[in-house]
mmCIF file of N, CA and C in Angstrom:
data_model
loop_
_atom_site.group_PDB
_atom_site.id
_atom_site.type_symbol
_atom_site.label_atom_id
_atom_site.label_comp_id
_atom_site.label_asym_id
_atom_site.label_seq_id
_atom_site.Cartn_x
_atom_site.Cartn_y
_atom_site.Cartn_z
ATOM 1 N N UNK A 130 -41.054 -32.745 -13.297
ATOM 2 C CA UNK A 130 -40.437 -32.882 -14.011
ATOM 3 C C UNK A 130 -40.155 -32.044 -15.228
ATOM 4 N N UNK A 131 -40.644 -30.609 -14.890
ATOM 5 C CA UNK A 131 -39.962 -29.306 -15.326
ATOM 6 C C UNK A 131 -38.653 -29.613 -15.008
ATOM 7 N N UNK A 132 -38.554 -29.947 -13.289
ATOM 8 C CA UNK A 132 -37.310 -29.098 -12.161
ATOM 9 C C UNK A 132 -36.237 -30.156 -12.931
ATOM 10 N N UNK A 133 -36.324 -31.216 -13.379
ATOM 11 C CA UNK A 133 -34.964 -31.901 -14.437
ATOM 12 C C UNK A 133 -34.288 -31.104 -14.647
ATOM 13 N N UNK A 134 -35.311 -31.232 -15.913
ATOM 14 C CA UNK A 134 -35.386 -30.587 -17.304
ATOM 15 C C UNK A 134 -34.177 -29.067 -16.767
ATOM 16 N N UNK A 135 -34.422 -28.057 -16.134
ATOM 17 C CA UNK A 135 -34.176 -26.848 -15.836
ATOM 18 C C UNK A 135 -32.543 -27.269 -14.869
ATOM 19 N N UNK A 136 -32.220 -28.146 -14.632
ATOM 20 C CA UNK A 136 -31.584 -28.419 -13.797
ATOM 21 C C UNK A 136 -30.480 -29.145 -14.630
ATOM 22 N N UNK A 137 -31.012 -29.929 -15.809
ATOM 23 C CA UNK A 137 -30.301 -30.484 -16.943
ATOM 24 C C UNK A 137 -29.727 -29.772 -17.133
ATOM 25 N N UNK A 138 -30.525 -28.358 -18.041
ATOM 26 C CA UNK A 138 -30.045 -27.190 -18.513
ATOM 27 C C UNK A 138 -28.536 -26.475 -17.882
ATOM 28 N N UNK A 139 -29.037 -25.979 -16.470
ATOM 29 C CA UNK A 139 -27.941 -25.373 -15.730
ATOM 30 C C UNK A 139 -27.078 -26.040 -15.695
ATOM 31 N N UNK A 140 -26.759 -27.877 -15.460
ATOM 32 C CA UNK A 140 -25.505 -28.134 -15.669
ATOM 33 C C UNK A 140 -25.078 -28.254 -16.712
ATOM 34 N N UNK A 141 -25.540 -28.433 -18.428
ATOM 35 C CA UNK A 141 -25.195 -28.309 -19.417
ATOM 36 C C UNK A 141 -24.493 -26.659 -20.075
ATOM 37 N N UNK A 142 -25.046 -25.893 -19.176
ATOM 38 C CA UNK A 142 -24.361 -24.871 -19.287
ATOM 39 C C UNK A 142 -23.680 -24.498 -18.306
ATOM 40 N N UNK A 143 -23.430 -24.664 -17.920
ATOM 41 C CA UNK A 143 -22.372 -24.938 -16.388
ATOM 42 C C UNK A 143 -20.941 -25.327 -17.181
ATOM 43 N N UNK A 144 -21.628 -26.923 -17.299
ATOM 44 C CA UNK A 144 -19.631 -28.019 -18.320
ATOM 45 C C UNK A 144 -19.651 -26.878 -19.970
ATOM 46 N N UNK A 145 -20.297 -25.755 -20.490
ATOM 47 C CA UNK A 145 -20.350 -25.825 -21.700
ATOM 48 C C UNK A 145 -19.210 -24.177 -21.567
ATOM 49 N N UNK A 146 -19.498 -23.856 -19.929
ATOM 50 C CA UNK A 146 -19.701 -22.594 -19.513
ATOM 51 C C UNK A 146 -17.866 -22.905 -19.221
ATOM 52 N N UNK A 147 -17.913 -23.461 -18.795
ATOM 53 C CA UNK A 147 -16.199 -23.984 -18.349
ATOM 54 C C UNK A 147 -14.884 -25.218 -19.526
ATOM 55 N N UNK A 148 -16.109 -25.572 -20.093
ATOM 56 C CA UNK A 148 -14.887 -26.043 -21.250
ATOM 57 C C UNK A 148 -14.937 -25.007 -21.799
ATOM 58 N N UNK A 149 -15.691 -23.689 -22.240
ATOM 59 C CA UNK A 149 -15.540 -22.641 -23.318
ATOM 60 C C UNK A 149 -14.089 -21.701 -22.047
ATOM 61 N N UNK A 150 -14.141 -21.829 -20.900
ATOM 62 C CA UNK A 150 -13.071 -20.927 -20.221
ATOM 63 C C UNK A 150 -11.564 -21.569 -20.721
ATOM 64 N N UNK A 151 -11.463 -23.063 -19.751
ATOM 65 C CA UNK A 151 -10.316 -23.610 -19.985
ATOM 66 C C UNK A 151 -10.124 -23.764 -21.024
ATOM 67 N N UNK A 152 -10.637 -24.161 -22.291
ATOM 68 C CA UNK A 152 -9.890 -23.948 -24.247
ATOM 69 C C UNK A 152 -9.379 -22.494 -24.354
ATOM 70 N N UNK A 153 -10.454 -21.652 -23.616
ATOM 71 C CA UNK A 153 -9.706 -19.978 -23.671
ATOM 72 C C UNK A 153 -8.011 -19.942 -22.696
ATOM 73 N N UNK A 154 -8.017 -20.341 -22.086
ATOM 74 C CA UNK A 154 -7.302 -20.017 -20.553
ATOM 75 C C UNK A 154 -5.985 -20.998 -21.127
ATOM 76 N N UNK A 155 -6.329 -21.841 -22.149
ATOM 77 C CA UNK A 155 -5.016 -23.471 -22.860
ATOM 78 C C UNK A 155 -4.436 -22.399 -23.537
ATOM 79 N N UNK A 156 -5.283 -21.637 -24.499
ATOM 80 C CA UNK A 156 -4.794 -21.048 -25.884
ATOM 81 C C UNK A 156 -3.838 -19.790 -25.153
ATOM 82 N N UNK A 157 -4.378 -19.100 -24.538
ATOM 83 C CA UNK A 157 -3.639 -17.527 -24.145
ATOM 84 C C UNK A 157 -1.996 -18.424 -23.163
ATOM 85 N N UNK A 158 -2.489 -19.161 -22.448
ATOM 86 C CA UNK A 158 -1.303 -20.382 -21.845
ATOM 87 C C UNK A 158 -0.135 -20.407 -23.034
ATOM 88 N N UNK A 159 -0.746 -21.044 -24.100
ATOM 89 C CA UNK A 159 -0.104 -21.212 -25.198
ATOM 90 C C UNK A 159 0.293 -20.297 -25.893
ATOM 91 N N UNK A 160 -0.113 -19.040 -26.372
ATOM 92 C CA UNK A 160 0.206 -17.945 -26.726
ATOM 93 C C UNK A 160 1.752 -17.355 -26.093
ATOM 94 N N UNK A 161 1.628 -17.311 -24.621
ATOM 95 C CA UNK A 161 2.141 -16.878 -23.101
ATOM 96 C C UNK A 161 3.611 -17.213 -23.773
ATOM 97 N N UNK A 162 3.681 -18.753 -23.638
ATOM 98 C CA UNK A 162 5.014 -19.763 -23.091
ATOM 99 C C UNK A 162 5.845 -19.445 -24.976
ATOM 100 N N UNK A 163 5.210 -19.082 -26.202
ATOM 101 C CA UNK A 163 5.684 -18.441 -27.336
ATOM 102 C C UNK A 163 6.176 -17.102 -27.592
ATOM 103 N N UNK A 164 5.755 -16.590 -26.529
ATOM 104 C CA UNK A 164 6.821 -15.272 -26.246
ATOM 105 C C UNK A 164 7.020 -14.913 -25.314
ATOM 106 N N UNK A 165 6.982 -16.166 -24.420
ATOM 107 C CA UNK A 165 7.952 -16.329 -23.918
ATOM 108 C C UNK A 165 9.264 -17.529 -24.405
ATOM 109 N N UNK A 166 9.280 -17.886 -25.479
ATOM 110 C CA UNK A 166 9.951 -18.697 -26.144
ATOM 111 C C UNK A 166 10.498 -17.792 -26.397
ATOM 112 N N UNK A 167 10.108 -16.929 -27.764
ATOM 113 C CA UNK A 167 10.600 -15.774 -28.436
ATOM 114 C C UNK A 167 11.710 -15.199 -27.889
ATOM 115 N N UNK A 168 11.459 -14.523 -26.664
ATOM 116 C CA UNK A 168 12.132 -13.593 -26.037
ATOM 117 C C UNK A 168 13.652 -14.561 -24.997
ATOM 118 N N UNK A 169 13.427 -15.722 -25.277
ATOM 119 C CA UNK A 169 14.040 -16.248 -24.746
ATOM 120 C C UNK A 169 15.204 -16.291 -25.537
ATOM 121 N N UNK A 170 14.945 -16.473 -26.598
ATOM 122 C CA UNK A 170 15.868 -16.320 -27.771
ATOM 123 C C UNK A 170 16.117 -14.551 -28.470
ATOM 124 N N UNK A 171 15.768 -13.931 -28.547
ATOM 125 C CA UNK A 171 16.142 -12.321 -28.240
ATOM 126 C C UNK A 171 17.203 -12.029 -27.171
ATOM 127 N N UNK A 172 16.674 -12.553 -26.148
ATOM 128 C CA UNK A 172 17.888 -12.584 -24.876
ATOM 129 C C UNK A 172 19.204 -12.815 -25.177
ATOM 130 N N UNK A 173 18.999 -14.730 -25.606
ATOM 131 C CA UNK A 173 20.325 -15.244 -25.595
ATOM 132 C C UNK A 173 20.902 -13.853 -26.594
ATOM 133 N N UNK A 174 20.725 -13.365 -27.544
ATOM 134 C CA UNK A 174 21.139 -12.916 -28.417
ATOM 135 C C UNK A 174 21.730 -11.683 -27.948
ATOM 136 N N UNK A 175 20.960 -11.488 -27.352
ATOM 137 C CA UNK A 175 21.389 -9.855 -27.082
ATOM 138 C C UNK A 175 22.517 -9.925 -25.600
ATOM 139 N N UNK A 176 23.039 -11.650 -24.408
ATOM 140 C CA UNK A 176 23.640 -11.797 -24.019
ATOM 141 C C UNK A 176 25.004 -11.744 -24.652
ATOM 142 N N UNK A 177 24.931 -12.399 -26.567
ATOM 143 C CA UNK A 177 26.113 -12.342 -26.677
ATOM 144 C C UNK A 177 26.461 -11.548 -27.458
ATOM 145 N N UNK A 178 26.103 -10.289 -27.924
ATOM 146 C CA UNK A 178 25.996 -9.182 -28.584
ATOM 147 C C UNK A 178 26.559 -8.481 -27.076
ATOM 148 N N UNK A 179 26.059 -8.127 -25.666
ATOM 149 C CA UNK A 179 26.580 -7.276 -24.549
ATOM 150 C C UNK A 179 28.471 -8.096 -24.335
ATOM 151 N N UNK A 180 28.477 -9.772 -24.038
ATOM 152 C CA UNK A 180 29.775 -10.431 -24.620
ATOM 153 C C UNK A 180 30.839 -9.893 -25.695
ATOM 154 N N UNK A 181 30.833 -9.671 -26.884
ATOM 155 C CA UNK A 181 31.051 -9.132 -27.720
ATOM 156 C C UNK A 181 31.641 -8.036 -27.815
ATOM 157 N N UNK A 182 30.992 -6.706 -26.883
ATOM 158 C CA UNK A 182 30.854 -5.507 -27.472
ATOM 159 C C UNK A 182 32.030 -5.534 -25.759
ATOM 160 N N UNK A 183 32.310 -6.345 -24.693
ATOM 161 C CA UNK A 183 32.491 -6.205 -23.749
ATOM 162 C C UNK A 183 34.172 -6.425 -23.915
ATOM 163 N N UNK A 184 34.247 -7.491 -25.320
ATOM 164 C CA UNK A 184 35.672 -8.020 -25.565
ATOM 165 C C UNK A 184 36.371 -6.938 -25.907
ATOM 166 N N UNK A 185 35.347 -6.098 -27.284
ATOM 167 C CA UNK A 185 36.150 -5.160 -28.321
ATOM 168 C C UNK A 185 36.216 -3.957 -27.133
ATOM 169 N N UNK A 186 35.438 -3.913 -25.960
ATOM 170 C CA UNK A 186 36.058 -2.796 -24.832
ATOM 171 C C UNK A 186 37.763 -2.910 -24.871
ATOM 172 N N UNK A 187 38.272 -4.392 -24.108
ATOM 173 C CA UNK A 187 38.704 -4.282 -23.672
ATOM 174 C C UNK A 187 39.149 -4.138 -21.832
ATOM 175 N N UNK A 188 39.843 -4.117 -21.450
ATOM 176 C CA UNK A 188 39.497 -4.059 -19.660
ATOM 177 C C UNK A 188 39.667 -2.365 -19.236
ATOM 178 N N UNK A 189 38.652 -2.271 -18.726
ATOM 179 C CA UNK A 189 38.709 -0.884 -18.248
ATOM 180 C C UNK A 189 40.054 -0.686 -17.224
ATOM 181 N N UNK A 190 40.348 0.886 -17.811
ATOM 182 C CA UNK A 190 41.529 1.213 -17.119
ATOM 183 C C UNK A 190 41.462 1.613 -15.678
ATOM 184 N N UNK A 191 42.110 0.789 -15.383
ATOM 185 C CA UNK A 191 42.492 1.345 -13.598
ATOM 186 C C UNK A 191 43.371 2.357 -13.312
ATOM 187 N N UNK A 192 42.581 3.413 -12.160
ATOM 188 C CA UNK A 192 43.336 4.503 -11.469
ATOM 189 C C UNK A 192 43.967 4.709 -11.177
ATOM 190 N N UNK A 193 45.045 4.223 -11.998
ATOM 191 C CA UNK A 193 47.125 4.582 -11.203
ATOM 192 C C UNK A 193 47.116 6.055 -10.965
ATOM 193 N N UNK A 194 47.868 6.617 -9.821
ATOM 194 C CA UNK A 194 48.011 7.959 -9.147
ATOM 195 C C UNK A 194 49.482 7.781 -10.033
ATOM 196 N N UNK A 195 49.526 9.129 -10.967
ATOM 197 C CA UNK A 195 50.520 9.463 -12.047
ATOM 198 C C UNK A 195 52.319 9.938 -10.457
ATOM 199 N N UNK A 196 52.786 8.806 -9.931
ATOM 200 C CA UNK A 196 53.334 9.817 -8.807
ATOM 201 C C UNK A 196 54.312 10.312 -9.437
ATOM 202 N N UNK A 197 55.369 9.348 -10.575
ATOM 203 C CA UNK A 197 56.164 9.900 -11.088
ATOM 204 C C UNK A 197 56.218 11.187 -12.462
ATOM 205 N N UNK A 198 55.332 11.674 -12.226
ATOM 206 C CA UNK A 198 54.481 12.978 -13.138
ATOM 207 C C UNK A 198 55.831 14.116 -12.981
ATOM 208 N N UNK A 199 55.667 14.875 -13.803
ATOM 209 C CA UNK A 199 56.159 15.796 -13.872
ATOM 210 C C UNK A 199 55.994 16.758 -13.343
ATOM 211 N N UNK A 200 56.227 17.869 -12.558
ATOM 212 C CA UNK A 200 55.912 18.965 -12.386
ATOM 213 C C UNK A 200 55.082 19.267 -13.448
ATOM 214 N N UNK A 201 54.897 19.811 -14.328
ATOM 215 C CA UNK A 201 54.315 20.466 -15.245
ATOM 216 C C UNK A 201 53.428 19.752 -15.378
ATOM 217 N N UNK A 202 53.154 18.418 -15.929
ATOM 218 C CA UNK A 202 52.122 17.447 -16.073
ATOM 219 C C UNK A 202 51.297 17.068 -15.122
ATOM 220 N N UNK A 203 51.777 17.758 -13.543
ATOM 221 C CA UNK A 203 51.274 17.526 -12.532
ATOM 222 C C UNK A 203 49.885 19.334 -12.378
ATOM 223 N N UNK A 204 50.341 20.186 -12.850
ATOM 224 C CA UNK A 204 49.772 21.100 -12.783
ATOM 225 C C UNK A 204 49.266 21.253 -13.900
ATOM 226 N N UNK A 205 49.198 21.243 -14.955
ATOM 227 C CA UNK A 205 48.252 20.693 -16.034
ATOM 228 C C UNK A 205 46.835 19.484 -15.018
ATOM 229 N N UNK A 206 47.174 18.538 -14.479
ATOM 230 C CA UNK A 206 46.514 17.798 -13.801
ATOM 231 C C UNK A 206 45.379 18.791 -12.993
ATOM 232 N N UNK A 207 46.526 19.791 -11.897
ATOM 233 C CA UNK A 207 45.180 20.321 -11.245
ATOM 234 C C UNK A 207 44.972 21.329 -12.340
ATOM 235 N N UNK A 208 44.772 22.201 -12.943
ATOM 236 C CA UNK A 208 44.197 22.874 -13.324
ATOM 237 C C UNK A 208 42.271 21.934 -14.124
ATOM 238 N N UNK A 209 43.124 20.814 -15.203
ATOM 239 C CA UNK A 209 42.235 20.037 -15.547
ATOM 240 C C UNK A 209 40.914 20.249 -14.323
ATOM 241 N N UNK A 210 41.148 19.209 -13.333
ATOM 242 C CA UNK A 210 40.898 18.919 -11.899
ATOM 243 C C UNK A 210 40.197 20.334 -11.592
ATOM 244 N N UNK A 211 40.209 21.567 -11.386
ATOM 245 C CA UNK A 211 39.439 22.875 -11.113
ATOM 246 C C UNK A 211 39.004 23.509 -12.399
ATOM 247 N N UNK A 212 39.003 23.292 -13.743
ATOM 248 C CA UNK A 212 38.083 23.762 -14.690
ATOM 249 C C UNK A 212 36.841 23.133 -14.555
ATOM 250 N N UNK A 213 37.358 21.363 -14.931
ATOM 251 C CA UNK A 213 35.994 20.582 -13.810
ATOM 252 C C UNK A 213 34.956 20.753 -12.892
ATOM 253 N N UNK A 214 35.825 21.491 -12.092
ATOM 254 C CA UNK A 214 34.644 21.455 -10.337
ATOM 255 C C UNK A 214 34.228 22.906 -10.883
ATOM 256 N N UNK A 215 34.737 24.188 -11.435
ATOM 257 C CA UNK A 215 34.289 24.951 -12.011
ATOM 258 C C UNK A 215 32.893 25.234 -12.926
ATOM 259 N N UNK A 216 33.288 24.067 -13.365
ATOM 260 C CA UNK A 216 32.442 23.700 -14.903
ATOM 261 C C UNK A 216 31.118 23.054 -13.670
ATOM 262 N N UNK A 217 31.402 22.025 -12.831
ATOM 263 C CA UNK A 217 30.455 21.165 -11.692
ATOM 264 C C UNK A 217 29.661 22.368 -10.416
ATOM 265 N N UNK A 218 30.243 23.457 -10.207
ATOM 266 C CA UNK A 218 29.687 24.585 -9.741
ATOM 267 C C UNK A 218 28.808 25.365 -10.561
ATOM 268 N N UNK A 219 28.848 25.921 -11.892
ATOM 269 C CA UNK A 219 28.391 26.547 -12.579
ATOM 270 C C UNK A 219 27.258 25.797 -12.815
ATOM 271 N N UNK A 220 27.318 24.330 -13.756
ATOM 272 C CA UNK A 220 25.967 23.656 -13.438
ATOM 273 C C UNK A 220 24.920 23.828 -11.858
ATOM 274 N N UNK A 221 25.559 23.885 -10.965
ATOM 275 C CA UNK A 221 24.630 23.088 -10.086
ATOM 276 C C UNK A 221 24.132 24.859 -9.574
ATOM 277 N N UNK A 222 24.922 25.819 -9.551
ATOM 278 C CA UNK A 222 24.616 27.244 -9.435
ATOM 279 C C UNK A 222 23.476 27.792 -10.914
ATOM 280 N N UNK A 223 23.327 27.077 -12.033
ATOM 281 C CA UNK A 223 22.128 27.296 -12.688
ATOM 282 C C UNK A 223 20.801 26.396 -12.777
ATOM 283 N N UNK A 224 21.486 25.230 -12.495
ATOM 284 C CA UNK A 224 20.790 24.044 -11.660
ATOM 285 C C UNK A 224 19.501 24.800 -10.583
ATOM 286 N N UNK A 225 19.984 25.511 -9.127
ATOM 287 C CA UNK A 225 19.533 26.495 -8.378
ATOM 288 C C UNK A 225 18.491 26.639 -8.526
ATOM 289 N N UNK A 226 19.378 28.188 -9.659
ATOM 290 C CA UNK A 226 18.750 29.743 -9.944
ATOM 291 C C UNK A 226 17.683 29.136 -10.973
ATOM 292 N N UNK A 227 17.297 28.396 -11.768
ATOM 293 C CA UNK A 227 16.182 27.467 -12.482
ATOM 294 C C UNK A 227 15.153 26.868 -11.273
ATOM 295 N N UNK A 228 15.893 26.413 -10.433
ATOM 296 C CA UNK A 228 14.279 25.884 -9.384
ATOM 297 C C UNK A 228 13.658 27.825 -8.352
ATOM 298 N N UNK A 229 14.908 27.895 -8.540
ATOM 299 C CA UNK A 229 14.318 29.059 -7.166
ATOM 300 C C UNK A 229 13.370 29.921 -8.170
ATOM 301 N N UNK A 230 13.759 30.396 -9.298
ATOM 302 C CA UNK A 230 12.555 30.645 -10.126
ATOM 303 C C UNK A 230 11.172 30.380 -9.935
ATOM 304 N N UNK A 231 11.193 28.684 -10.701
ATOM 305 C CA UNK A 231 10.366 27.828 -11.023
ATOM 306 C C UNK A 231 8.941 28.065 -9.429
ATOM 307 N N UNK A 232 10.227 28.160 -8.544
ATOM 308 C CA UNK A 232 9.104 28.119 -7.119
ATOM 309 C C UNK A 232 9.211 29.126 -7.067
ATOM 310 N N UNK A 233 9.330 30.637 -7.368
ATOM 311 C CA UNK A 233 9.539 31.896 -6.944
ATOM 312 C C UNK A 233 7.405 31.896 -7.961
ATOM 313 N N UNK A 234 7.928 31.263 -9.356
ATOM 314 C CA UNK A 234 6.898 31.356 -10.129
ATOM 315 C C UNK A 234 5.397 30.853 -9.887
ATOM 316 N N UNK A 235 6.035 29.450 -8.700
ATOM 317 C CA UNK A 235 4.673 28.820 -8.582
ATOM 318 C C UNK A 235 3.909 29.271 -7.484
ATOM 319 N N UNK A 236 4.930 30.252 -6.611
ATOM 320 C CA UNK A 236 4.586 31.264 -5.413
ATOM 321 C C UNK A 236 4.316 32.009 -5.767
ATOM 322 N N UNK A 237 3.840 32.287 -6.482
ATOM 323 C CA UNK A 237 3.071 33.796 -7.251
ATOM 324 C C UNK A 237 1.663 32.663 -7.622
ATOM 325 N N UNK A 238 1.498 32.521 -8.768
ATOM 326 C CA UNK A 238 0.665 31.680 -9.328
ATOM 327 C C UNK A 238 -0.749 31.370 -7.955
ATOM 328 N N UNK A 239 0.227 30.133 -7.012
ATOM 329 C CA UNK A 239 -0.761 30.061 -6.019
ATOM 330 C C UNK A 239 -1.616 30.995 -5.634
ATOM 331 N N UNK A 240 -0.722 32.422 -5.159
ATOM 332 C CA UNK A 240 -1.784 33.732 -4.695
ATOM 333 C C UNK A 240 -2.524 34.105 -5.518
ATOM 334 N N UNK A 241 -2.550 34.014 -6.522
ATOM 335 C CA UNK A 241 -2.985 34.941 -7.322
ATOM 336 C C UNK A 241 -4.430 34.408 -7.454
ATOM 337 N N UNK A 242 -5.748 34.747 -7.103
ATOM 338 C CA UNK A 242 -6.651 34.508 -6.768
ATOM 339 C C UNK A 242 -7.612 33.723 -8.426
ATOM 340 N N UNK A 243 -8.282 32.610 -8.604
ATOM 341 C CA UNK A 243 -8.647 32.317 -9.651
ATOM 342 C C UNK A 243 -10.047 33.125 -10.032
ATOM 343 N N UNK A 244 -10.037 33.405 -11.408
ATOM 344 C CA UNK A 244 -11.033 34.538 -11.849
ATOM 345 C C UNK A 244 -12.387 33.150 -11.768
ATOM 346 N N UNK A 245 -11.895 32.030 -12.282
ATOM 347 C CA UNK A 245 -13.426 31.170 -12.717
ATOM 348 C C UNK A 245 -13.978 30.700 -11.401
ATOM 349 N N UNK A 246 -13.642 31.138 -9.597
ATOM 350 C CA UNK A 246 -14.204 31.107 -8.811
ATOM 351 C C UNK A 246 -14.897 31.636 -8.170
ATOM 352 N N UNK A 247 -15.981 31.258 -7.422
ATOM 353 C CA UNK A 247 -16.698 32.470 -7.169
ATOM 354 C C UNK A 247 -16.780 33.084 -5.601
ATOM 355 N N UNK A 248 -15.909 32.420 -5.029
ATOM 356 C CA UNK A 248 -15.044 31.879 -3.590
ATOM 357 C C UNK A 248 -14.052 33.443 -3.321
ATOM 358 N N UNK A 249 -13.427 33.892 -4.677
ATOM 359 C CA UNK A 249 -12.771 35.243 -4.408
ATOM 360 C C UNK A 249 -13.138 36.656 -4.573
ATOM 361 N N UNK A 250 -14.953 36.341 -4.055
ATOM 362 C CA UNK A 250 -15.781 37.575 -3.985
ATOM 363 C C UNK A 250 -15.495 38.364 -3.062
ATOM 364 N N UNK A 251 -14.884 39.311 -3.193
ATOM 365 C CA UNK A 251 -14.582 40.414 -1.345
ATOM 366 C C UNK A 251 -16.393 40.581 -1.587
ATOM 367 N N UNK A 252 -16.639 40.699 0.435
ATOM 368 C CA UNK A 252 -17.220 40.839 0.453
ATOM 369 C C UNK A 252 -18.774 42.457 -0.232
ATOM 370 N N UNK A 253 -17.862 42.945 0.040
ATOM 371 C CA UNK A 253 -17.970 44.330 -0.536
ATOM 372 C C UNK A 253 -18.778 44.391 -2.026
ATOM 373 N N UNK A 254 -18.120 43.309 -2.647
ATOM 374 C CA UNK A 254 -19.142 43.107 -3.496
ATOM 375 C C UNK A 254 -20.038 42.511 -4.357
ATOM 376 N N UNK A 255 -20.060 41.742 -3.077
ATOM 377 C CA UNK A 255 -21.295 41.159 -3.111
ATOM 378 C C UNK A 255 -22.527 41.727 -1.754
ATOM 379 N N UNK A 256 -22.260 42.865 -2.022
ATOM 380 C CA UNK A 256 -23.342 43.340 -0.360
ATOM 381 C C UNK A 256 -24.319 44.078 -0.793
ATOM 382 N N UNK A 257 -23.897 44.801 -1.172
ATOM 383 C CA UNK A 257 -25.883 45.711 -1.686
ATOM 384 C C UNK A 257 -26.751 45.244 -2.436
ATOM 385 N N UNK A 258 -26.958 43.520 -2.463
ATOM 386 C CA UNK A 258 -27.574 43.242 -2.964
ATOM 387 C C UNK A 258 -28.853 42.784 -2.283
#
């Protein structure tokens, strides 16, 4: 008789736990779907706004070589190109200089013994004790 009661309690507890888990999962799925619906609405608005801004911007200007440019205009364009190249070279050199400095500093720090470490003591300081 005791086993019938024990098994009955176990079955009822299992069913109650499964019901609780199912309800919890159902509520989480409902919240997720509501959030998904809100996200869809926001994305639709965003898509409309992107289309508006794209229309306002107009078509992308295509590059067309200026074959009929005057010699003065070509000289100005070449000078502008050289200025851009020089700026790019300066930025690259500055970036490389910063990287080299950082690497050298890291190498110095890595070579420095850690004062907190007991392994850095030389045998002469540990010897006569």
